XYZ file of C-alpha atoms in Angstrom:
135
model
C -3.192 7.673 -24.241
C -3.938 4.418 -22.443
C -4.863 4.705 -18.780
C -2.828 2.102 -16.939
C -2.828 3.529 -13.395
C -6.080 1.945 -12.266
C -7.355 0.820 -8.855
C -5.796 -2.385 -7.452
C -2.629 -1.890 -9.564
C 0.571 -2.451 -7.583
C 3.047 0.422 -7.814
C 6.430 1.393 -6.408
C 6.881 4.810 -4.828
C 9.882 6.660 -6.202
C 10.154 9.830 -4.107
C 9.796 10.941 -0.516
C 9.563 9.154 2.786
C 8.228 5.921 1.300
C 10.588 5.748 -1.710
C 11.178 2.137 -2.739
C 8.058 0.881 -0.937
C 5.299 -1.082 -2.604
C 1.753 0.228 -2.619
C -1.575 -0.459 -4.263
C -3.723 2.216 -5.921
C -7.037 2.679 -4.122
C -8.410 5.527 -6.248
C -6.906 7.394 -9.173
C -7.609 10.952 -10.313
C -6.325 11.851 -13.782
C -7.589 15.446 -13.768
C -6.662 16.656 -10.299
C -8.818 18.324 -7.659
C -8.989 21.769 -6.086
C -6.719 20.715 -3.200
C -4.370 18.680 -5.411
C -4.341 20.280 -8.896
C -2.241 17.569 -10.526
C -2.898 13.950 -11.596
C -2.644 11.846 -8.467
C -3.662 8.580 -6.825
C -4.642 7.562 -3.319
C -2.386 4.648 -2.412
C -2.166 2.220 0.489
C 1.194 0.581 0.953
C 3.566 -1.213 3.286
C 5.871 0.902 5.422
C 7.397 -2.057 7.286
C 7.374 -5.483 5.673
C 6.890 -8.760 7.562
C 10.131 -10.411 8.638
C 11.493 -13.785 7.586
C 10.006 -16.829 9.313
C 11.795 -20.152 9.762
C 10.567 -23.604 10.681
C 12.070 -23.557 14.181
C 10.154 -20.476 15.368
C 7.269 -20.736 17.803
C 3.750 -19.425 17.236
C 4.316 -16.304 19.324
C 7.435 -15.315 17.423
C 5.800 -16.064 14.062
C 2.830 -13.860 15.010
C 5.173 -11.017 15.985
C 7.228 -11.282 12.800
C 4.124 -11.439 10.567
C 3.037 -7.896 11.395
C 2.658 -5.344 8.607
C 2.872 -1.566 9.094
C 0.813 0.204 6.410
C 0.649 3.775 5.135
C -1.939 5.709 3.144
C -1.002 8.667 1.003
C -1.976 10.894 -1.919
C 0.819 10.627 -4.491
C 1.519 12.481 -7.747
C 1.606 10.175 -10.805
C 5.192 11.328 -11.476
C 6.293 9.600 -8.265
C 4.726 6.200 -9.058
C 6.203 3.341 -11.042
C 3.567 0.795 -12.096
C 4.232 -2.937 -12.000
C 2.584 -5.754 -13.891
C 0.931 -7.024 -10.695
C -2.532 -6.348 -9.312
C -3.753 -6.889 -5.778
C -7.428 -7.802 -5.510
C -8.127 -6.290 -2.089
C -11.157 -4.012 -1.810
C -9.852 -0.881 -0.080
C -12.364 1.607 -1.551
C -14.646 1.502 1.500
C -11.695 1.802 3.902
C -9.696 4.631 2.291
C -11.541 7.524 0.634
C -10.761 11.135 -0.196
C -12.364 12.273 3.083
C -10.019 10.027 5.088
C -7.267 12.634 4.802
C -9.302 15.487 6.340
C -9.205 14.304 9.948
C -6.219 12.619 11.691
C -8.523 10.257 13.626
C -10.133 9.042 10.385
C -6.679 8.500 8.929
C -5.653 6.422 11.934
C -8.815 4.302 11.672
C -8.209 3.728 7.963
C -4.618 2.635 8.654
C -5.836 0.092 11.221
C -8.372 -1.301 8.733
C -5.746 -1.477 5.964
C -3.335 -3.218 8.358
C -5.970 -5.855 9.120
C -6.653 -6.489 5.417
C -2.947 -6.671 4.533
C -2.175 -9.079 7.404
C -5.093 -11.340 6.427
C -3.788 -11.455 2.854
C -0.207 -12.099 4.017
C -1.245 -14.914 6.366
C -3.327 -16.560 3.618
C -0.136 -16.882 1.544
C -1.432 -15.001 -1.497
C 0.468 -12.239 -3.340
C 3.829 -13.174 -1.807
C 5.696 -10.695 -4.010
C 3.800 -7.725 -2.545
C 4.834 -8.565 1.014
C 8.567 -8.972 0.329
C 11.036 -6.131 0.667
C 12.206 -4.721 -2.647
C 15.783 -5.795 -3.227
C 17.995 -4.538 -6.056
């Protein structure tokens, strides 16, 4: 079988708190681990998307509306829907398997992910990833 759930692949979460949210795979594990004995992936995604910006808004308002709220999570493959898109952000150093052991590490990783996502959003690349899923 072809392995298509690879790092930097954009996916949609299908179940749970973040259902319908977009995320990017940081690390995949096809075999499972002792703690998680099922095929899973570590994903970093967007919990709250940036809001719409119009021409008449000032810098302060634009800065406020351009904020991204991220999440990091270990997700079973059954709850992921892959897309054709990839996101070339290097999150491997920021989010690792050890990040989930300690709440303070998790918080630090979220802050780092937030910074990377906001930089990418403000550069104007990967517009699809930063728009709310509408259907």
